[in-house]
mmCIF file of C-alpha atoms in Angstrom:
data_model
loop_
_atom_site.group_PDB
_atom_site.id
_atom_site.type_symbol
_atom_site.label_atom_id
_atom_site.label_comp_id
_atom_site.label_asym_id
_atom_site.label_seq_id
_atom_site.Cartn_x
_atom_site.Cartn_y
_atom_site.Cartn_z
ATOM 1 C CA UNK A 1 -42.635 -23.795 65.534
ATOM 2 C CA UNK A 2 -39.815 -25.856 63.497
ATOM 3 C CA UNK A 3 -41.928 -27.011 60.868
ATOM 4 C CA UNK A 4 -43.801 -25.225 57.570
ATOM 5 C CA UNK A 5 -46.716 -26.406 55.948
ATOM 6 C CA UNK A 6 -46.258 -27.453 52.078
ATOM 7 C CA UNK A 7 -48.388 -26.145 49.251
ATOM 8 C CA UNK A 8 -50.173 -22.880 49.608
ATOM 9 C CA UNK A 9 -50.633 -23.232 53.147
ATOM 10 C CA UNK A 10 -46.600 -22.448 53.554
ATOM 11 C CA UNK A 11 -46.582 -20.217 57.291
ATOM 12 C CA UNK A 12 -49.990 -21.045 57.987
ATOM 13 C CA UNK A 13 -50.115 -22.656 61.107
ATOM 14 C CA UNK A 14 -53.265 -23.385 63.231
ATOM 15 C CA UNK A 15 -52.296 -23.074 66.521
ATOM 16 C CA UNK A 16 -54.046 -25.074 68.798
ATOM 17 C CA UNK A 17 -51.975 -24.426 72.628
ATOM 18 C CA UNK A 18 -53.907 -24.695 76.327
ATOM 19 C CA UNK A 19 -57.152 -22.545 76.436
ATOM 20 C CA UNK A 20 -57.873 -21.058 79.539
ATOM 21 C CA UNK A 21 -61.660 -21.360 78.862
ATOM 22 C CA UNK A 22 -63.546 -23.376 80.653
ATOM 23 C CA UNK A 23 -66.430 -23.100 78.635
ATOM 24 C CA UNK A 24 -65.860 -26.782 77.847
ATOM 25 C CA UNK A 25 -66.868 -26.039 74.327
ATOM 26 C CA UNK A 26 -64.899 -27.134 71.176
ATOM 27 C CA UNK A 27 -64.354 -24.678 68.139
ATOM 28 C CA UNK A 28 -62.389 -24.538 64.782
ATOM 29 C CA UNK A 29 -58.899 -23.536 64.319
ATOM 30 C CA UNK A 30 -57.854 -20.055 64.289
ATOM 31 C CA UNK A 31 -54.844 -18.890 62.060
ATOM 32 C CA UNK A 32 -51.413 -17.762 63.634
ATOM 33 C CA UNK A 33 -52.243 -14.377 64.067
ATOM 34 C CA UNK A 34 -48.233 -13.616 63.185
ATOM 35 C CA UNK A 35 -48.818 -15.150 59.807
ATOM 36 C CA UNK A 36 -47.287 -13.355 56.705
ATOM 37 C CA UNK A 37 -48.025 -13.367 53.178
ATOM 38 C CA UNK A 38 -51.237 -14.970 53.014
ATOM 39 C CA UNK A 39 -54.833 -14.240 53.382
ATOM 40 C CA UNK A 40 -55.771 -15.987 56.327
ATOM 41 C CA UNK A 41 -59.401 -15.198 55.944
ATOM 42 C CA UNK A 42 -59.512 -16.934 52.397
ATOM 43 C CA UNK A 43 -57.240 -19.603 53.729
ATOM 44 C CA UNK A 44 -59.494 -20.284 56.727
ATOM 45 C CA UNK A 45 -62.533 -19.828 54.492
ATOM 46 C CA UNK A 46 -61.198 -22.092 51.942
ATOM 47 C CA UNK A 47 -60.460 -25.466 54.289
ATOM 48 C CA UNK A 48 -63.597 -24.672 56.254
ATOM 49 C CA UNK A 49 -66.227 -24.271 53.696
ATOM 50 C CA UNK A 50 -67.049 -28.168 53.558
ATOM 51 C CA UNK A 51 -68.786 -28.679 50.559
ATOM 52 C CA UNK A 52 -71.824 -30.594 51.262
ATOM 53 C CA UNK A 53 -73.120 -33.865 49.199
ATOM 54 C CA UNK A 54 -75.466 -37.061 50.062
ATOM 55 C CA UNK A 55 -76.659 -35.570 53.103
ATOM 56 C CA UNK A 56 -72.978 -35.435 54.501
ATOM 57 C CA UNK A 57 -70.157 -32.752 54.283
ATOM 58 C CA UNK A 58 -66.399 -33.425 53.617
ATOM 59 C CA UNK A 59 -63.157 -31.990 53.369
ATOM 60 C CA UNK A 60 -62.515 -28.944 51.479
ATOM 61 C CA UNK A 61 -58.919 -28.525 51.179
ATOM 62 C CA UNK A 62 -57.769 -30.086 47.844
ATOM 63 C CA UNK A 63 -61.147 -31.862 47.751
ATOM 64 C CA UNK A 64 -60.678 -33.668 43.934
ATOM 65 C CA UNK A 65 -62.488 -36.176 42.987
ATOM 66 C CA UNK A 66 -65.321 -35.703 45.559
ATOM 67 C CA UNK A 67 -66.532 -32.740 42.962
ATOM 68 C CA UNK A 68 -65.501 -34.307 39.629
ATOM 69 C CA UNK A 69 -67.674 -36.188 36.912
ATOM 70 C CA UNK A 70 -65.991 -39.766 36.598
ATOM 71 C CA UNK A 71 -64.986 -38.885 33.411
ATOM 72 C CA UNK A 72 -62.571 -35.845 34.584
ATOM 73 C CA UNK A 73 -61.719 -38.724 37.200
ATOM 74 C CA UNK A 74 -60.604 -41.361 35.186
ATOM 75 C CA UNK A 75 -59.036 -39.058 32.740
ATOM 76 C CA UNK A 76 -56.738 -37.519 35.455
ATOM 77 C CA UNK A 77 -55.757 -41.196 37.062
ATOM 78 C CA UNK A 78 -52.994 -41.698 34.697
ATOM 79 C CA UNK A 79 -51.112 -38.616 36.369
ATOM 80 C CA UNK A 80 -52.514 -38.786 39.455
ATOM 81 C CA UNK A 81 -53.735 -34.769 39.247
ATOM 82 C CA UNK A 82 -56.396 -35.455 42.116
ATOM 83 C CA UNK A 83 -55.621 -35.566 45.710
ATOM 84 C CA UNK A 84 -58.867 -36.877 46.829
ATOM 85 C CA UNK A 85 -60.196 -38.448 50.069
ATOM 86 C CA UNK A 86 -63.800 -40.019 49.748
ATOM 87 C CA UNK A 87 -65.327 -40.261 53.281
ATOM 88 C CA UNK A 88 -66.741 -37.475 55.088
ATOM 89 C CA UNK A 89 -65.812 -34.962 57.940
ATOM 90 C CA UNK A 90 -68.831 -34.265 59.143
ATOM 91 C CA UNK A 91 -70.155 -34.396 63.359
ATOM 92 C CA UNK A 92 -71.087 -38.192 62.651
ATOM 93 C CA UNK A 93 -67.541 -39.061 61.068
ATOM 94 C CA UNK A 94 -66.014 -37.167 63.901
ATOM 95 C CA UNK A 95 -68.145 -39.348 66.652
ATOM 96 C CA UNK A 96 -67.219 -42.776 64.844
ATOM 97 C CA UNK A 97 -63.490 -41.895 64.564
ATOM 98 C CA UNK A 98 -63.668 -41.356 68.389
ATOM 99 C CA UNK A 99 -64.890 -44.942 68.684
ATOM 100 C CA UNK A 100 -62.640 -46.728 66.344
ATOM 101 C CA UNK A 101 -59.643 -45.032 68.065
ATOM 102 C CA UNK A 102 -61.042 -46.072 71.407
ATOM 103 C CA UNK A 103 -61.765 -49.833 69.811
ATOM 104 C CA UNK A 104 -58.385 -50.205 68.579
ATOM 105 C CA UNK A 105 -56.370 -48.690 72.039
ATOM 106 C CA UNK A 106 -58.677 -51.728 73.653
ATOM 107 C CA UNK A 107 -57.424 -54.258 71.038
ATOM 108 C CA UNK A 108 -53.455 -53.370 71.543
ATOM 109 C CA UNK A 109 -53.606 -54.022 75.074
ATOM 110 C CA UNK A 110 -53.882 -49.915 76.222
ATOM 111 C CA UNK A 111 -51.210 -49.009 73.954
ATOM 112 C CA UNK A 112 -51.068 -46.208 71.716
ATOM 113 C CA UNK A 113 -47.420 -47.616 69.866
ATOM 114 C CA UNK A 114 -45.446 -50.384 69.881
ATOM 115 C CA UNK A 115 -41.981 -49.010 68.770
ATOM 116 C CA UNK A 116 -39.483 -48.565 71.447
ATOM 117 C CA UNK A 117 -39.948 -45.350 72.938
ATOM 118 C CA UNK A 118 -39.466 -44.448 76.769
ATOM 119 C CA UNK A 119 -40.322 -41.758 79.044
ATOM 120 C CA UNK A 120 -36.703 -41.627 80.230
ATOM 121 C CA UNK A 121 -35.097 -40.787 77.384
ATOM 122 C CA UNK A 122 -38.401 -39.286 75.553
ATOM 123 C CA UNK A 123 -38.515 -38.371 71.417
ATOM 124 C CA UNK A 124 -37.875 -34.832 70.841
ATOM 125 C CA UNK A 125 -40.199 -34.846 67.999
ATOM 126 C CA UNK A 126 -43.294 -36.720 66.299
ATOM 127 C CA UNK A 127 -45.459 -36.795 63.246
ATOM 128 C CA UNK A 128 -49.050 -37.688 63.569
ATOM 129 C CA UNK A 129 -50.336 -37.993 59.396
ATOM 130 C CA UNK A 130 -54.049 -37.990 58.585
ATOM 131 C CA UNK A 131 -54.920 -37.142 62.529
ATOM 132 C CA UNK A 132 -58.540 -37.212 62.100
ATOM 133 C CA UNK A 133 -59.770 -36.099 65.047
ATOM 134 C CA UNK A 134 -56.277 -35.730 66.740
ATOM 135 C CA UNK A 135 -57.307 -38.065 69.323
ATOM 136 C CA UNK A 136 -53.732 -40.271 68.863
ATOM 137 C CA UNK A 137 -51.564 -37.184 68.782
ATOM 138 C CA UNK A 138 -53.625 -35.758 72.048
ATOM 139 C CA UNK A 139 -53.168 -38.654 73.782
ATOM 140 C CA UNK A 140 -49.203 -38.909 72.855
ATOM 141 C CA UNK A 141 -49.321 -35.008 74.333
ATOM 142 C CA UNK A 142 -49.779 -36.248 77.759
ATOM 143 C CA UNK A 143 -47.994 -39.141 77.467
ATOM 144 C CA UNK A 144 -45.108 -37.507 76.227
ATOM 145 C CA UNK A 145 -45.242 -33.648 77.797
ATOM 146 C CA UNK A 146 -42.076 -32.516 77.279
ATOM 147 C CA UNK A 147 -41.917 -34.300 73.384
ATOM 148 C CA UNK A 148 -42.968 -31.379 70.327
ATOM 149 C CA UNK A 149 -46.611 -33.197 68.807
ATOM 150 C CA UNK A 150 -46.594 -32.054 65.167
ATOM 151 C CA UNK A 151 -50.387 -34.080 63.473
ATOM 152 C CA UNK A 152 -51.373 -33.070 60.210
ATOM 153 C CA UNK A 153 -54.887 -33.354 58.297
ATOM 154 C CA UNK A 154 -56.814 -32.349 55.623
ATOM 155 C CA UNK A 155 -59.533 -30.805 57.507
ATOM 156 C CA UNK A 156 -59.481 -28.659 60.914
ATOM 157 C CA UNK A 157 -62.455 -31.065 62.951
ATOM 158 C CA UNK A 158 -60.035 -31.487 65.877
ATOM 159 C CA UNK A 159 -60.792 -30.461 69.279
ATOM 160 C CA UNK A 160 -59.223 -26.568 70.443
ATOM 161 C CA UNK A 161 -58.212 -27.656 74.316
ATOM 162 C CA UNK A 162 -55.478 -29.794 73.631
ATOM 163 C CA UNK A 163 -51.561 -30.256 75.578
ATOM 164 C CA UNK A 164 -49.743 -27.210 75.091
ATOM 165 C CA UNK A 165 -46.737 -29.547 72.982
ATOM 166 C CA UNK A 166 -49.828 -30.357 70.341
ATOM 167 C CA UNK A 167 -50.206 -28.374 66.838
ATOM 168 C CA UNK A 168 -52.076 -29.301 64.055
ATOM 169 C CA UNK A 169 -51.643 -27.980 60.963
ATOM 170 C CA UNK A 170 -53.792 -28.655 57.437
ATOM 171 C CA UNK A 171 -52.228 -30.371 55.257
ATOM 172 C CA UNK A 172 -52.335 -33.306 52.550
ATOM 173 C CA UNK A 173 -49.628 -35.315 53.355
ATOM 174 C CA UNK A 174 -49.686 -37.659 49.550
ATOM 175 C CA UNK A 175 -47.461 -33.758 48.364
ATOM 176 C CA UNK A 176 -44.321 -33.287 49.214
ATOM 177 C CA UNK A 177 -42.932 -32.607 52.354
ATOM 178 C CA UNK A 178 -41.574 -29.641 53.809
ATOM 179 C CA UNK A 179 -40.233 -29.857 57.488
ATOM 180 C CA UNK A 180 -37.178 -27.959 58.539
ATOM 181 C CA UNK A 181 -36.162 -30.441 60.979
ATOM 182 C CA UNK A 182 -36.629 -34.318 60.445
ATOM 183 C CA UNK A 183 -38.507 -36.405 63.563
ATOM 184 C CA UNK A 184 -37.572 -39.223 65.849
ATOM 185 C CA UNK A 185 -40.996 -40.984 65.524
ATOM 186 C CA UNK A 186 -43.876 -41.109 62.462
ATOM 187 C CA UNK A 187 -47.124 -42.452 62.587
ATOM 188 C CA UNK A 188 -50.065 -43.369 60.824
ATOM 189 C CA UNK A 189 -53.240 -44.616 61.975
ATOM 190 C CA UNK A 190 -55.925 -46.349 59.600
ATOM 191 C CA UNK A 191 -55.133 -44.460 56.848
ATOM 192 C CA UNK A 192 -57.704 -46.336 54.231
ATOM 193 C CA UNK A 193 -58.555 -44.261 51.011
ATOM 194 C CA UNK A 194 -55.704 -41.867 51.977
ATOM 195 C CA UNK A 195 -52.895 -42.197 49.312
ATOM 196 C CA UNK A 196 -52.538 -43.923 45.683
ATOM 197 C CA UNK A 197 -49.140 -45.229 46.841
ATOM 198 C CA UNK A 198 -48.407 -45.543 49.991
ATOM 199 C CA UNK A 199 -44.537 -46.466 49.507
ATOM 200 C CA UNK A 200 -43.944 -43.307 47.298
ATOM 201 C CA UNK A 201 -46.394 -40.575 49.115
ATOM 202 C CA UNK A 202 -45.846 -42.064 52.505
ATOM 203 C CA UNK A 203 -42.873 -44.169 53.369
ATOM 204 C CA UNK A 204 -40.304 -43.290 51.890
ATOM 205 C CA UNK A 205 -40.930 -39.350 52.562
ATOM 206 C CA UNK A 206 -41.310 -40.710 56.104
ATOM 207 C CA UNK A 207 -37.669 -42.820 55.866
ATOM 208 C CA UNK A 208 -36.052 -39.134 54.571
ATOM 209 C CA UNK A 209 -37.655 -37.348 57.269
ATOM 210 C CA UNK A 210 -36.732 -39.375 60.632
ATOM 211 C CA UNK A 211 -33.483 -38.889 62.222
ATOM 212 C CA UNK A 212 -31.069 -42.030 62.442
ATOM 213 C CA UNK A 213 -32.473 -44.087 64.736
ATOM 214 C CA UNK A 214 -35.745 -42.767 64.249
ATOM 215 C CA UNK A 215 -39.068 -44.828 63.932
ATOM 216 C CA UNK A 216 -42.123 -45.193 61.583
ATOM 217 C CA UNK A 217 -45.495 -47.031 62.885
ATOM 218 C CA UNK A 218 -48.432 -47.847 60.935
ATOM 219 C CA UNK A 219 -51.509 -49.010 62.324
ATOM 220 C CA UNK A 220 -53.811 -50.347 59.444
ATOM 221 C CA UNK A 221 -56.201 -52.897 59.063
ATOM 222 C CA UNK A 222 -57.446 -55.588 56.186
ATOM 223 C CA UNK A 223 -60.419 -53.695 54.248
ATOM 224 C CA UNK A 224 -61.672 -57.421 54.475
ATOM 225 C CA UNK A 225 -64.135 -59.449 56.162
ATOM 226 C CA UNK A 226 -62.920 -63.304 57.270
ATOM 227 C CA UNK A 227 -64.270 -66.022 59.086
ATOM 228 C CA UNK A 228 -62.754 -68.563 60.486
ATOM 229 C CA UNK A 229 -65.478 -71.039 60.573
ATOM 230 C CA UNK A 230 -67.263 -70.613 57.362
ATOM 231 C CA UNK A 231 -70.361 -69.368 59.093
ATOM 232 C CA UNK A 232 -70.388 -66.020 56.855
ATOM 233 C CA UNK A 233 -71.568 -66.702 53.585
ATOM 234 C CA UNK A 234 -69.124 -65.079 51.113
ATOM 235 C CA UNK A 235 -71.447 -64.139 48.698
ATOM 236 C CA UNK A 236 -73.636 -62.495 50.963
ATOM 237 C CA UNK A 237 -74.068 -58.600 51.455
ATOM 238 C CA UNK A 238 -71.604 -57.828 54.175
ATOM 239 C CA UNK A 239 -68.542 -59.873 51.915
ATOM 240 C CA UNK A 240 -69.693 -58.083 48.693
ATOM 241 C CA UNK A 241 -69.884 -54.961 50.252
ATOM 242 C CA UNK A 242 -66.276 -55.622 51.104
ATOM 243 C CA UNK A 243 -65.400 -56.815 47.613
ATOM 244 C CA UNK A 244 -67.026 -53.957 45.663
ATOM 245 C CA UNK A 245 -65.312 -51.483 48.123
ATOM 246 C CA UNK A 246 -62.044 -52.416 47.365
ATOM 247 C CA UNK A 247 -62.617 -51.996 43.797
ATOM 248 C CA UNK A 248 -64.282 -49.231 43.852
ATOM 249 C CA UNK A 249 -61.236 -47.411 45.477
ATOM 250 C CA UNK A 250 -59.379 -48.925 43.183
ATOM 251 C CA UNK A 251 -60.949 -47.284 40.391
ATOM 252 C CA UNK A 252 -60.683 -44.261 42.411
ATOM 253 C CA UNK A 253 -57.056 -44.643 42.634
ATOM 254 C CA UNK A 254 -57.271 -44.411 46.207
ATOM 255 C CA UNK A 255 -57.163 -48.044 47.841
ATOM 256 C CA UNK A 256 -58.870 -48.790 51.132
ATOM 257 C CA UNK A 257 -56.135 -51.773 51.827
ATOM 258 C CA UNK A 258 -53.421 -49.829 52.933
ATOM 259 C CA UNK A 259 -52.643 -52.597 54.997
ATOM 260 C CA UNK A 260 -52.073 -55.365 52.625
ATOM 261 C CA UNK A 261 -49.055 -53.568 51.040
ATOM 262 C CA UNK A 262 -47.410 -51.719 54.102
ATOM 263 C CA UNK A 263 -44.500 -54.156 55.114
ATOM 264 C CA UNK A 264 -43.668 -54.150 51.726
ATOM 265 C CA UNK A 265 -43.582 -50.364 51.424
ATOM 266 C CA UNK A 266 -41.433 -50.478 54.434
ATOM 267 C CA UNK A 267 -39.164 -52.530 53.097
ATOM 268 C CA UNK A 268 -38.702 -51.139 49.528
ATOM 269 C CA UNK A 269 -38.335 -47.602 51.317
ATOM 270 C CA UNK A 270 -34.917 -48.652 53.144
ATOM 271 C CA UNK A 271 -36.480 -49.352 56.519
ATOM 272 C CA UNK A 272 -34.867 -52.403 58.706
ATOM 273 C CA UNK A 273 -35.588 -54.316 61.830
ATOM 274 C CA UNK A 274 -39.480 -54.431 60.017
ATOM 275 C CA UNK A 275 -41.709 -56.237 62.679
ATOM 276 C CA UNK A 276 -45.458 -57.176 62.026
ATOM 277 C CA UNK A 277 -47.693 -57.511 64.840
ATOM 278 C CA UNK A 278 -51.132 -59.075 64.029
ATOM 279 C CA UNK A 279 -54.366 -58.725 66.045
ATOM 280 C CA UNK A 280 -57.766 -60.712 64.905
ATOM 281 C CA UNK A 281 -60.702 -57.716 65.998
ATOM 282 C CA UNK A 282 -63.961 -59.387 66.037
ATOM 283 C CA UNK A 283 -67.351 -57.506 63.713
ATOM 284 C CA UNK A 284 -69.513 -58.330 65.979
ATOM 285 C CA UNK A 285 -70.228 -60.354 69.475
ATOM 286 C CA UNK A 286 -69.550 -63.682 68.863
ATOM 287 C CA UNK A 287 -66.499 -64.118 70.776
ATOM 288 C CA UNK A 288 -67.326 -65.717 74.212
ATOM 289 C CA UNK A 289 -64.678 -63.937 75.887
ATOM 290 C CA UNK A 290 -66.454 -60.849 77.133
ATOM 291 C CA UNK A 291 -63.068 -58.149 76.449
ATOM 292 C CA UNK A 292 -63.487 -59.805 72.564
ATOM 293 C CA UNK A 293 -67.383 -60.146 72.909
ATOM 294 C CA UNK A 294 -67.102 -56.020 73.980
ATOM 295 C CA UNK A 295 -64.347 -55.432 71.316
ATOM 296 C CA UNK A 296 -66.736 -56.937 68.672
ATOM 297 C CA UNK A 297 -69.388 -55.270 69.584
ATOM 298 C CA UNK A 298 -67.526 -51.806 69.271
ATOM 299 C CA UNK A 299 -66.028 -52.434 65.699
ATOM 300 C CA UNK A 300 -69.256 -53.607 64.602
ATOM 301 C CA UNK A 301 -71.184 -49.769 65.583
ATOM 302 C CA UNK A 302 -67.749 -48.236 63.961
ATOM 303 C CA UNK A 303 -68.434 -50.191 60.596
ATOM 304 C CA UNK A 304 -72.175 -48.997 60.712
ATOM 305 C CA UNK A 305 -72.172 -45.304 61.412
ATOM 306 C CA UNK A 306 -68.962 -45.490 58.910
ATOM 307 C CA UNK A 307 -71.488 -47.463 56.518
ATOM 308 C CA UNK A 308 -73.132 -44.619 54.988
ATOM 309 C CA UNK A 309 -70.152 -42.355 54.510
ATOM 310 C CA UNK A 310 -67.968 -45.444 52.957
ATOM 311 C CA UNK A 311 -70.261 -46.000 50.400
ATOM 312 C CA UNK A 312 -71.708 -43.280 48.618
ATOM 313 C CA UNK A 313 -68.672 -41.199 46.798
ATOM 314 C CA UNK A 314 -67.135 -44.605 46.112
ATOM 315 C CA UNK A 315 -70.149 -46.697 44.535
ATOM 316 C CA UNK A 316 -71.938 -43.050 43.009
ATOM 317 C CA UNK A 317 -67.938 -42.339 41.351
ATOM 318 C CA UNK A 318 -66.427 -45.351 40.538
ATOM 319 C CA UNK A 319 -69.913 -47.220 39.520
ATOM 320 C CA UNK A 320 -72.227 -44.648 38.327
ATOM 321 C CA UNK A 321 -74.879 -45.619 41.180
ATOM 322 C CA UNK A 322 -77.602 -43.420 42.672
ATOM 323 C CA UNK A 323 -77.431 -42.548 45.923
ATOM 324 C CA UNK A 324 -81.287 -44.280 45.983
ATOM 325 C CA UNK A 325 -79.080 -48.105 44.231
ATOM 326 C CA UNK A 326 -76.770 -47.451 47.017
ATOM 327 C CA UNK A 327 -79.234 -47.066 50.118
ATOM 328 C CA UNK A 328 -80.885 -50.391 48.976
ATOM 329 C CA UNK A 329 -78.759 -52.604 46.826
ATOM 330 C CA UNK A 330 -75.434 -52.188 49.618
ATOM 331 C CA UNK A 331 -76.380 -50.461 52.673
ATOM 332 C CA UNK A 332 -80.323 -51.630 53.429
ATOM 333 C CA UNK A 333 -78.742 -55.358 52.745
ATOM 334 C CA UNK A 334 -75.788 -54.910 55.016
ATOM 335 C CA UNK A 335 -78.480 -53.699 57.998
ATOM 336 C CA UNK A 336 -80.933 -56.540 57.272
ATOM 337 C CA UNK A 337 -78.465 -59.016 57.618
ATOM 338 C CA UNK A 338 -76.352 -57.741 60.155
ATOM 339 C CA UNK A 339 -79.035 -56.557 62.572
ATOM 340 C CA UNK A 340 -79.944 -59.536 63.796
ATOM 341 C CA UNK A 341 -79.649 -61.741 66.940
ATOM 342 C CA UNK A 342 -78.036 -64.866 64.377
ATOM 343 C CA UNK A 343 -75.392 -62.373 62.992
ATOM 344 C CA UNK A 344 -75.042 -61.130 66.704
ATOM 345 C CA UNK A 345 -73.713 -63.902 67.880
ATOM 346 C CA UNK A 346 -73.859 -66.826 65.513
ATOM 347 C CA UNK A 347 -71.622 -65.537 62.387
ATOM 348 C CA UNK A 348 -68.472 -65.575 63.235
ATOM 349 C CA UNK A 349 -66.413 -62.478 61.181
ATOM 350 C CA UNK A 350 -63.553 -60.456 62.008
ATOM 351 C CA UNK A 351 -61.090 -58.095 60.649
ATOM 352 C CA UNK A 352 -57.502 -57.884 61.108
ATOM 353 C CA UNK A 353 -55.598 -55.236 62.465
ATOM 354 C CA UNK A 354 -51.652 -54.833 61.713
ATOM 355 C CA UNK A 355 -48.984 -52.638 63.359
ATOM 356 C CA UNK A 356 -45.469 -52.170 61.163
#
């Protein structure tokens, strides 16, 4: 495999090629048995042990702030010491991923990217950062057989029966990178809460590590709620919720609105030709077009089972609340005014999806 893994996981790959099982079943990774140099069994143990808090378990590899007092956090912001992702990892994270990756390949039309690439003259090589699941980079397996599928994440939680061109490999991608060969396509895919700068961490290690010619797609979103007919009342739970978020991740040194600053990280990074594609995605079924109506409807169950997980490192790190504050004075609002048949279909919000 042409690539190496930065930071102590140098040479440790996890190999994830065509099982002949057909047990059907998913498991974790398993190290490169050919690996040298390195315990695998305290490497595996180390990104697998998910340490376990609010009733929910996240990642373990360079976990940061998620086990620091916000004192040790705030002192360390300065520098940046922490490399620390909020949300969880856990089997309910995994399911709502699945859904807003399936919400989003609805809302572009059935397509998984919007640069330029063609099965005729296929890319030899992409990057897939912060792969979650590794749904995106599975899917860019088929489409793409004979094109080397390199996706990188913090935890191994993706499936073990993927296209034989697929690898995933742990790794925190906000370090420095260490490929041995650059790529002709990189790609992120709602990356919220993933980086403190997105130009520096992200762009312009992705500008040095694409061949000429070669392309970088984001696919973000606003962390923002808007309406376009004032039917949502802005100081109501669901547009605080959205409000306090932001600043809360802030605080964390981690924002959630990637999107809001990624042309201009393009731009600053060297990248031309920039285009911005924008797509309104409905929070619920208001829309009287039944695709949007459906769409709506799907984004709204992604931003509830995320609701939970969102909320509780954030508001418990950044603002000192209990996890009992958090359960009634953000989430137990947020479900008694969304679940309802007015908010269904009479209040009118939406996000905004972007592709760079």
């Amino acid at each position: 495999m042409p690539v190496s893994s930065p930071s102590s996981f140098n040479h440790f790959q996890f190999t994830f090629n065509c099982s002949t099982s057909n047990s059907g079943q998913n498991s974790f990774i398993e190290p490169d048995p050919d690996a040298q140099d390195i315990d695998s069994e305290s490497l595996t143990d180390s990104v697998q042990n998910f340490p376990e808090e609010f009733g929910r378990t996240y990642h373990a590899y360079r976990a940061g702030c998620e086990l620091s007092p916000l004192s040790v956090i705030r002192s360390h912001l300065a520098d940046r010491a922490l490399s620390a992702y909020a949300f969880p990892n856990d089997q309910l994270e995994r399911e709502r991923l699945e859904l807003q990756n399936e919400a989003l390949v609805k809302l572009f039309g059935g397509r998984l990217f919007f640069a330029p690439l063609s099965k005729k003259a296929p890319p030899l090589s992409v990057l897939d950062i912060a792969t979650g699941t590794g749904d995106w980079a599975i899917k860019m397996g088929d489409e793409f057989p004979q094109t080397e599928i390199v996706a990188t994440d913090l935890s191994p939680i993706q499936p073990r029966n993927v296209p034989p061109n697929v690898s995933f490999y742990v790794e925190d991608s906000s370090q420095s990178w260490d490929y041995s060969q650059p790529f002709d396509y990189i790609h992120t895919r709602v990356t919220s809460g993933c980086w403190s700068d997105f130009k520096e961490q992200i762009a312009d290690q992705a500008f040095e590590s694409l061949n000429p010619g070669g392309w970088f797609e984001s696919q973000e979103y606003d962390a923002t709620v808007a309406c376009d007919d004032d039917t949502l009342d802005p100081n109501g739970p669901l547009a605080t919720w959205f409000r306090e978020i932001k600043e809360a991740s802030l605080i964390m040194d981690r924002p959630v609105d990637v999107a809001a600053n990624v042309r201009d990280a393009y731009v600053r990074a060297g990248f031309v030709n920039v285009q911005e594609r924008i797509f309104k995605m409905p929070m619920n079924g208001w829309p009287k077009n039944e695709r949007l109506k459906e769409l709506g409807r799907m984004w709204e169950r992604n931003f509830l089972m995320g609701l939970s997980g969102f909320s509780f490192t954030l508001f418990n790190r950044a603002f000192e609340r209990t996890p009992a504050e958090i359960e009634v004075s953000y989430i137990g609002r947020i479900l008694a005014e969304t679940c309802t048949d007015r908010f269904d279909v009479g209040i009118a919000c939406r996000s905004t999806a972007r592709t760079y």
